Coordinates of C-alpha atoms in Angstrom, one line a residue:
M1 CA -23.5 -24.2 -41.7
K2 CA -21.4 -25.0 -38.7
K3 CA -22.0 -22.7 -35.8
T4 CA -19.2 -21.2 -33.9
P5 CA -19.5 -22.0 -30.2
V6 CA -20.1 -19.0 -28.0
H7 CA -18.0 -18.9 -24.8
P8 CA -19.4 -17.0 -21.8
Q9 CA -17.4 -13.8 -21.2
P10 CA -16.1 -13.2 -17.7
P11 CA -17.9 -10.4 -15.7
P12 CA -16.4 -6.9 -15.8
E13 CA -13.4 -6.3 -13.5
N14 CA -15.4 -3.8 -11.4
D15 CA -18.0 -6.5 -10.7
I16 CA -15.3 -9.0 -9.8
A17 CA -13.6 -6.5 -7.5
S18 CA -16.8 -6.2 -5.4
E19 CA -17.2 -10.0 -4.9
S20 CA -17.0 -11.5 -1.4
L21 CA -14.3 -14.0 -0.5
L22 CA -16.8 -16.9 -0.8
Q23 CA -17.9 -15.7 -4.2
Q24 CA -14.2 -15.4 -5.4
I25 CA -13.4 -18.9 -4.1
R26 CA -16.5 -20.4 -5.9
A27 CA -15.5 -18.6 -9.1
M28 CA -12.0 -20.1 -9.3
P29 CA -11.5 -22.2 -12.4
R30 CA -10.5 -25.9 -12.2
P31 CA -6.8 -25.4 -12.9
V32 CA -6.5 -23.3 -9.7
W33 CA -7.7 -26.3 -7.6
V34 CA -5.5 -28.7 -9.6
L35 CA -2.5 -26.5 -8.7
F36 CA -3.7 -26.4 -5.1
A37 CA -3.7 -30.2 -4.9
G38 CA -0.4 -30.5 -6.7
V39 CA 1.5 -28.0 -4.6
F40 CA 0.1 -29.5 -1.4
I41 CA 1.5 -32.9 -2.4
N42 CA 4.8 -31.5 -3.6
R43 CA 5.3 -29.2 -0.6
F44 CA 4.4 -31.9 1.9
G45 CA 7.4 -33.8 0.5
T46 CA 9.8 -30.8 0.3
F47 CA 12.0 -32.5 2.9
V48 CA 15.6 -32.1 1.7
V49 CA 16.1 -28.3 1.4
P50 CA 14.8 -27.4 4.9
F51 CA 17.0 -30.1 6.5
L52 CA 20.0 -29.8 4.2
T53 CA 22.1 -27.7 6.6
L54 CA 21.5 -30.1 9.4
Y55 CA 22.1 -33.2 7.2
L56 CA 25.4 -31.9 5.9
T57 CA 26.4 -30.9 9.4
D58 CA 25.8 -34.4 10.6
E59 CA 27.8 -35.7 7.7
G60 CA 30.8 -33.7 9.0
Y61 CA 30.9 -30.8 6.5
T62 CA 32.0 -27.3 7.6
A63 CA 30.0 -24.1 7.4
W64 CA 31.9 -23.0 4.3
E65 CA 31.3 -26.3 2.6
I66 CA 27.6 -26.3 3.5
S67 CA 27.4 -22.7 2.2
A68 CA 29.1 -23.8 -1.1
V69 CA 26.5 -26.6 -1.6
I70 CA 23.6 -24.3 -1.0
A71 CA 25.2 -21.6 -3.2
S72 CA 25.6 -24.3 -6.0
M73 CA 21.9 -24.9 -5.7
A74 CA 21.3 -21.2 -6.1
V75 CA 23.6 -20.9 -9.1
G76 CA 21.7 -23.7 -10.8
G77 CA 18.5 -21.7 -10.3
I78 CA 20.0 -18.5 -11.6
L79 CA 21.5 -20.1 -14.7
S80 CA 18.2 -21.9 -15.5
T81 CA 16.3 -18.6 -15.4
G82 CA 16.8 -17.9 -19.1
V83 CA 15.7 -21.4 -20.1
S84 CA 12.7 -21.6 -17.8
G85 CA 11.1 -18.3 -18.8
R86 CA 11.4 -18.9 -22.5
L87 CA 10.2 -22.5 -22.3
S88 CA 7.2 -21.4 -20.3
D89 CA 6.2 -19.0 -23.1
L90 CA 7.2 -21.2 -26.0
I91 CA 6.2 -24.9 -25.2
G92 CA 3.5 -24.1 -22.7
R93 CA 3.2 -23.8 -18.9
K94 CA 2.1 -27.5 -18.4
N95 CA 5.0 -29.0 -20.4
T96 CA 7.5 -26.8 -18.6
M97 CA 6.1 -27.7 -15.2
S98 CA 6.1 -31.4 -15.9
I99 CA 9.7 -31.5 -17.1
A100 CA 10.8 -29.5 -14.1
L101 CA 9.0 -31.7 -11.6
I102 CA 10.3 -35.0 -13.0
T103 CA 13.9 -33.9 -13.3
G104 CA 13.6 -32.3 -9.9
G105 CA 12.6 -35.7 -8.4
I106 CA 15.5 -37.4 -10.2
S107 CA 17.9 -34.7 -8.8
M108 CA 16.8 -35.5 -5.2
L109 CA 17.6 -39.2 -5.7
L110 CA 21.0 -38.3 -7.2
M111 CA 21.8 -36.1 -4.2
W112 CA 20.8 -39.0 -1.9
Q113 CA 23.5 -41.1 -3.6
A114 CA 26.2 -38.4 -3.4
E115 CA 29.3 -39.6 -1.5
S116 CA 31.6 -36.6 -1.8
F117 CA 31.7 -32.8 -1.5
S118 CA 31.9 -32.5 -5.3
G119 CA 28.9 -34.9 -5.6
Y120 CA 26.8 -32.7 -3.4
L121 CA 27.9 -29.6 -5.4
I122 CA 26.8 -31.2 -8.7
T123 CA 23.5 -32.6 -7.5
A124 CA 22.6 -29.4 -5.7
F125 CA 23.2 -27.5 -8.9
L126 CA 20.8 -29.8 -10.7
A127 CA 18.2 -29.5 -8.0
G128 CA 18.4 -25.7 -8.1
A129 CA 18.1 -25.6 -11.9
T130 CA 15.0 -27.9 -12.0
H131 CA 13.3 -26.1 -9.1
Q132 CA 13.6 -22.8 -10.8
M133 CA 12.2 -24.2 -14.0
Y134 CA 8.9 -24.9 -12.3
H135 CA 7.9 -21.5 -10.8
P136 CA 7.7 -19.2 -13.8
A137 CA 5.5 -21.7 -15.6
A138 CA 3.1 -22.2 -12.6
S139 CA 2.8 -18.5 -11.9
S140 CA 2.2 -17.7 -15.5
L141 CA -0.5 -20.4 -15.8
M142 CA -2.3 -18.8 -12.8
A143 CA -2.3 -15.5 -14.5
D144 CA -3.5 -17.1 -17.8
V145 CA -6.6 -18.7 -16.3
V146 CA -7.7 -16.1 -13.6
P147 CA -8.9 -12.5 -14.3
S148 CA -6.9 -9.7 -12.7
A149 CA -9.4 -8.8 -10.0
R150 CA -9.4 -12.4 -8.7
R151 CA -5.6 -13.1 -8.8
V152 CA -4.7 -12.1 -5.3
T153 CA -7.3 -14.6 -4.0
A154 CA -6.1 -17.2 -6.5
Y155 CA -2.5 -16.9 -5.5
A156 CA -3.5 -17.0 -1.8
I157 CA -5.5 -20.2 -2.5
V158 CA -2.5 -21.9 -4.1
R159 CA -0.2 -20.6 -1.3
W160 CA -2.7 -22.1 1.1
G161 CA -2.0 -25.5 -0.5
I162 CA 1.8 -24.8 -0.3
N163 CA 1.8 -23.9 3.3
L164 CA -0.7 -26.5 4.4
G165 CA 1.6 -29.1 2.8
W166 CA 4.6 -27.3 4.4
A167 CA 3.1 -27.4 7.8
C168 CA 2.3 -31.1 7.6
G169 CA 5.5 -32.0 5.8
M170 CA 7.9 -30.2 8.2
A171 CA 6.4 -32.1 11.1
A172 CA 6.8 -35.4 9.2
G173 CA 10.3 -34.3 8.0
G174 CA 11.5 -33.7 11.5
F175 CA 10.3 -37.2 12.5
L176 CA 11.9 -38.8 9.5
A177 CA 15.2 -36.9 9.9
E178 CA 15.5 -38.4 13.4
K179 CA 15.0 -41.9 12.0
N180 CA 16.9 -41.9 8.7
Y181 CA 17.8 -39.0 6.3
A182 CA 17.3 -41.4 3.3
Y183 CA 13.5 -41.1 3.8
L184 CA 13.7 -37.4 3.2
F185 CA 15.3 -37.8 -0.2
I186 CA 13.0 -40.6 -1.3
G187 CA 9.9 -38.8 -0.1
D188 CA 10.9 -35.6 -1.8
A189 CA 11.5 -37.4 -5.1
A190 CA 8.2 -39.3 -4.9
T191 CA 6.0 -36.3 -4.3
S192 CA 7.7 -34.3 -7.1
I193 CA 7.0 -37.0 -9.7
S194 CA 3.5 -37.4 -8.4
Y195 CA 2.8 -33.8 -9.0
A196 CA 4.3 -34.0 -12.5
L197 CA 1.7 -36.7 -13.3
I198 CA -1.1 -34.6 -12.0
A199 CA 0.1 -31.6 -14.1
M200 CA 0.4 -33.7 -17.3
F201 CA -3.1 -35.1 -17.2
L202 CA -5.2 -32.3 -15.5
L203 CA -3.7 -28.9 -16.4
P204 CA -4.1 -26.8 -19.6
Q205 CA -1.1 -25.6 -21.5
G206 CA -1.8 -21.9 -21.0
V207 CA -0.7 -19.2 -23.3
R208 CA 2.0 -19.9 -25.8
T209 CA 3.9 -17.7 -28.2
T210 CA 6.2 -18.2 -31.3
V211 CA 9.9 -18.9 -31.3
K212 CA 10.6 -15.3 -32.4
K213 CA 8.3 -13.7 -29.8
S214 CA 9.7 -15.9 -27.0
R215 CA 13.2 -14.4 -27.3
W216 CA 14.7 -12.6 -24.2
A217 CA 15.9 -9.4 -25.8
P218 CA 12.5 -7.7 -26.4
A219 CA 11.3 -8.9 -22.9
I220 CA 14.4 -7.4 -21.3
R221 CA 13.9 -4.1 -23.1
H222 CA 10.2 -4.1 -21.9
M223 CA 11.2 -4.8 -18.3
I224 CA 13.8 -2.0 -18.2
R225 CA 11.2 0.5 -19.4
N226 CA 8.8 -0.8 -16.8
R227 CA 10.0 1.1 -13.8
A228 CA 7.4 -0.5 -11.5
F229 CA 8.9 -3.9 -12.3
V230 CA 12.4 -2.6 -11.8
A231 CA 11.6 -1.3 -8.3
F232 CA 10.0 -4.6 -7.4
F233 CA 13.0 -6.5 -8.8
F234 CA 15.4 -4.8 -6.5
A235 CA 13.0 -5.0 -3.5
N236 CA 12.6 -8.7 -4.0
L237 CA 16.3 -9.1 -4.5
L238 CA 16.8 -7.8 -1.0
A239 CA 13.8 -9.4 0.7
V240 CA 14.3 -13.0 -0.4
S241 CA 17.5 -13.3 1.7
T242 CA 15.4 -13.1 4.8
F243 CA 13.3 -16.1 3.7
F244 CA 16.3 -18.3 3.2
Q245 CA 17.8 -17.6 6.6
W246 CA 15.0 -19.7 8.1
S247 CA 16.2 -22.9 6.5
I248 CA 19.9 -22.0 7.0
S249 CA 20.9 -19.9 10.0
V250 CA 17.8 -20.3 12.1
A251 CA 18.1 -24.1 11.8
R252 CA 21.5 -23.8 13.3
L253 CA 20.4 -21.3 15.9
V254 CA 17.7 -23.7 17.2
T255 CA 20.1 -26.6 17.5
D256 CA 22.8 -24.3 19.0
L257 CA 20.3 -23.4 21.7
G258 CA 20.3 -27.1 22.7
Y259 CA 17.1 -28.3 21.1
E260 CA 16.5 -31.4 18.9
K261 CA 15.8 -31.1 15.2
W262 CA 12.1 -31.7 15.7
V263 CA 11.8 -28.4 17.7
Y264 CA 13.0 -26.5 14.6
A265 CA 10.7 -28.6 12.5
L266 CA 7.7 -27.7 14.6
I267 CA 8.5 -24.0 14.6
M268 CA 8.7 -24.1 10.8
S269 CA 5.6 -26.2 10.6
A270 CA 3.7 -23.5 12.6
N271 CA 4.8 -21.0 9.9
G272 CA 2.9 -23.1 7.3
L273 CA -0.1 -23.6 9.6
L274 CA -0.5 -19.9 10.4
I275 CA -0.4 -19.1 6.6
A276 CA -2.9 -21.9 5.9
I277 CA -5.3 -20.4 8.5
F278 CA -4.9 -16.7 8.1
E279 CA -3.5 -15.8 4.6
I280 CA -6.6 -16.0 2.6
P281 CA -8.6 -13.7 4.9
I282 CA -5.7 -11.3 5.1
S283 CA -5.3 -11.2 1.3
Q284 CA -8.9 -10.1 1.1
L285 CA -8.1 -7.1 3.3
C286 CA -5.1 -6.3 1.1
R287 CA -6.5 -6.8 -2.4
H288 CA -8.2 -3.4 -2.6
L289 CA -5.1 -1.5 -1.3
N290 CA -2.1 -0.1 -3.2
P291 CA -0.1 -3.2 -4.0
R292 CA 3.3 -1.5 -3.8
R293 CA 2.6 -0.3 -0.2
V294 CA 1.2 -3.7 0.8
I295 CA 4.3 -5.5 -0.5
A296 CA 6.6 -2.9 1.2
F297 CA 4.8 -3.4 4.5
G298 CA 5.1 -7.2 4.2
Y299 CA 8.8 -7.1 3.3
L300 CA 9.5 -4.7 6.2
F301 CA 7.9 -7.1 8.7
C302 CA 9.9 -10.1 7.2
G303 CA 13.1 -8.2 8.0
I304 CA 11.9 -7.3 11.5
G305 CA 10.9 -10.9 12.2
A306 CA 14.1 -12.4 11.0
S307 CA 16.2 -9.8 13.0
M308 CA 14.3 -10.7 16.2
C309 CA 16.1 -14.1 16.2
G310 CA 19.1 -12.2 17.5
L311 CA 17.2 -11.8 20.8
A312 CA 16.6 -15.5 21.2
S313 CA 17.6 -17.3 24.4
G314 CA 15.1 -20.1 23.9
W315 CA 12.6 -21.5 21.4
L316 CA 9.8 -19.2 22.4
I317 CA 11.5 -16.1 21.1
V318 CA 12.4 -17.9 17.9
F319 CA 8.7 -18.8 17.6
F320 CA 7.5 -15.2 18.2
A321 CA 10.1 -14.0 15.6
M322 CA 8.6 -16.5 13.1
V323 CA 5.1 -15.2 13.8
V324 CA 6.2 -11.6 13.0
F325 CA 8.0 -12.8 9.9
T326 CA 5.0 -14.9 8.8
L327 CA 2.7 -11.8 9.1
G328 CA 5.0 -10.1 6.6
E329 CA 4.9 -13.1 4.3
M330 CA 1.1 -13.4 4.4
V331 CA 0.7 -9.8 3.5
S332 CA 3.3 -9.6 0.7
M333 CA 3.3 -12.9 -1.1
P334 CA -0.2 -13.2 -2.7
V335 CA -0.2 -9.5 -3.6
S336 CA 3.3 -9.7 -5.2
G337 CA 2.3 -12.7 -7.4
A338 CA -0.8 -10.8 -8.7
Y339 CA 1.2 -7.6 -9.0
I340 CA 3.8 -9.2 -11.4
A341 CA 1.0 -10.8 -13.4
D342 CA -0.6 -7.3 -13.9
L343 CA 2.7 -5.7 -14.8
A344 CA 3.7 -8.3 -17.5
P345 CA 2.2 -8.5 -21.0
E346 CA 0.4 -11.8 -21.5
K347 CA 2.9 -13.4 -23.8
M348 CA 5.9 -12.3 -21.7
R349 CA 4.6 -13.6 -18.4
G350 CA 7.0 -16.6 -18.4
R351 CA 10.0 -14.4 -18.8
Y352 CA 8.8 -11.8 -16.3
N353 CA 8.2 -14.5 -13.7
A354 CA 11.6 -16.1 -14.6
M355 CA 13.2 -12.7 -13.9
T356 CA 11.4 -12.6 -10.5
G357 CA 12.7 -16.1 -10.0
F358 CA 16.2 -14.9 -10.7
T359 CA 16.0 -12.6 -7.7
W360 CA 15.1 -15.7 -5.6
G361 CA 18.1 -17.5 -7.1
V362 CA 20.5 -14.7 -6.2
G363 CA 19.0 -14.4 -2.7
H364 CA 19.4 -18.1 -2.3
G365 CA 23.1 -17.8 -3.5
I366 CA 23.8 -15.0 -1.1
A367 CA 21.9 -16.5 1.9
P368 CA 24.6 -19.1 2.8
L369 CA 26.9 -16.3 3.7
G370 CA 24.5 -15.7 6.5
L371 CA 25.6 -19.0 8.0
V372 CA 29.2 -18.0 7.8
L373 CA 28.4 -14.6 9.3
Y374 CA 26.3 -16.4 12.0
E375 CA 29.4 -18.4 13.1
K376 CA 31.6 -15.3 13.1
N377 CA 29.2 -12.8 14.6
D378 CA 25.6 -13.6 14.8
T379 CA 24.6 -10.1 15.9
L380 CA 25.7 -8.7 12.6
L381 CA 23.6 -11.2 10.7
W382 CA 20.4 -10.3 12.5
L383 CA 21.1 -6.6 12.2
A384 CA 21.6 -7.1 8.5
M385 CA 18.2 -8.8 8.2
L386 CA 16.6 -5.6 9.8
L387 CA 18.4 -3.4 7.3
V388 CA 17.4 -5.6 4.4
G389 CA 13.7 -5.2 5.5
F390 CA 13.9 -1.5 5.5
G391 CA 15.8 -1.4 2.2
S392 CA 13.3 -3.6 0.4
A393 CA 10.4 -1.5 1.6
A394 CA 12.2 1.7 0.5
C395 CA 12.6 0.4 -3.0
L396 CA 8.8 0.1 -3.3
I397 CA 7.5 3.3 -1.7
G398 CA 9.5 5.9 -3.6
P399 CA 8.2 7.8 -6.7
W400 CA 10.6 5.8 -8.8
S401 CA 8.5 2.7 -8.2
Q402 CA 5.2 4.1 -9.6
R403 CA 3.8 2.5 -12.7
I404 CA 3.8 4.4 -15.9
R405 CA 0.8 3.8 -18.1

């Protein structure tokens, strides 16, 4: 008689929760380290979006036109939300990630060849759509392969790869932008396609569901009843606008202060370096605390940090503002990823993560208005960032945000 293989069961959640940082890192399954390597490569080559405002400015486009291109990218991300979440649950996390990364690389090459305003609008839309397809699948795969009590650490490890790649890539991107912007588009495309190949050959598919169970209607009904998720949805919707100002309005601020592009690149590179050094230890301090309050604290500091740019008369104040913002990011991001994984049913994770991605798409779409406001009255922009920080924190600390079991 053929014996059924016995798979070792993971230790109880209480035992996992008491693990040290080193024990948690050692216990991470192989897919986490594959994701770490892939996101490092991909984020190292994320050259185009951080420099898009400066590139289009050098091409002679106005603030309104640049805002329209960035908004087009955001609209692409918003409209792809429905497809990305369902595909992730239906055809598997790996397949969805691979499709998104390959088409994302192609969209960068198409944007490089754009020769008109309409060309930039179309290619930016494609880039936004493919970018949004990736994230729900990757976040869901993490939750599939890592037990709940290790997820904060797992998300911090992957973000370590993201920000280490960002720190190195931004420094390289600033150098390349001074030489020739074409290198940014080619490098961005090459690293996306490289990550797609890594995903295809080395990652598992993750959890899948049936066509019927992958529909959006039951998932939306479940989300609406899940008031903890609703509170997080609106908090994130506010908070993400502060993130995008660093690649839009702050980029202009640094150059308007009289500095070269590489100064902005080094400030943003330092953001990634700080996260790479400190985020994992900070996440260990936070993983035993109330996640709603931790995320609220982080979002508040993101708003405070962004608003401090309004005090800038030189690069040092912008740098200090970035440090405060980065503290908020390090506190909130790993915990928020694990929090959504815990709130979502296993076979709805793709759609839950897609709805979270929807907030990033809306924030991305609204963020270009910050550049227009910056040119009209920059003080109002930085004040708005402060109010956004307080507003996002308020969404998470009220009784309406508590989880109903």
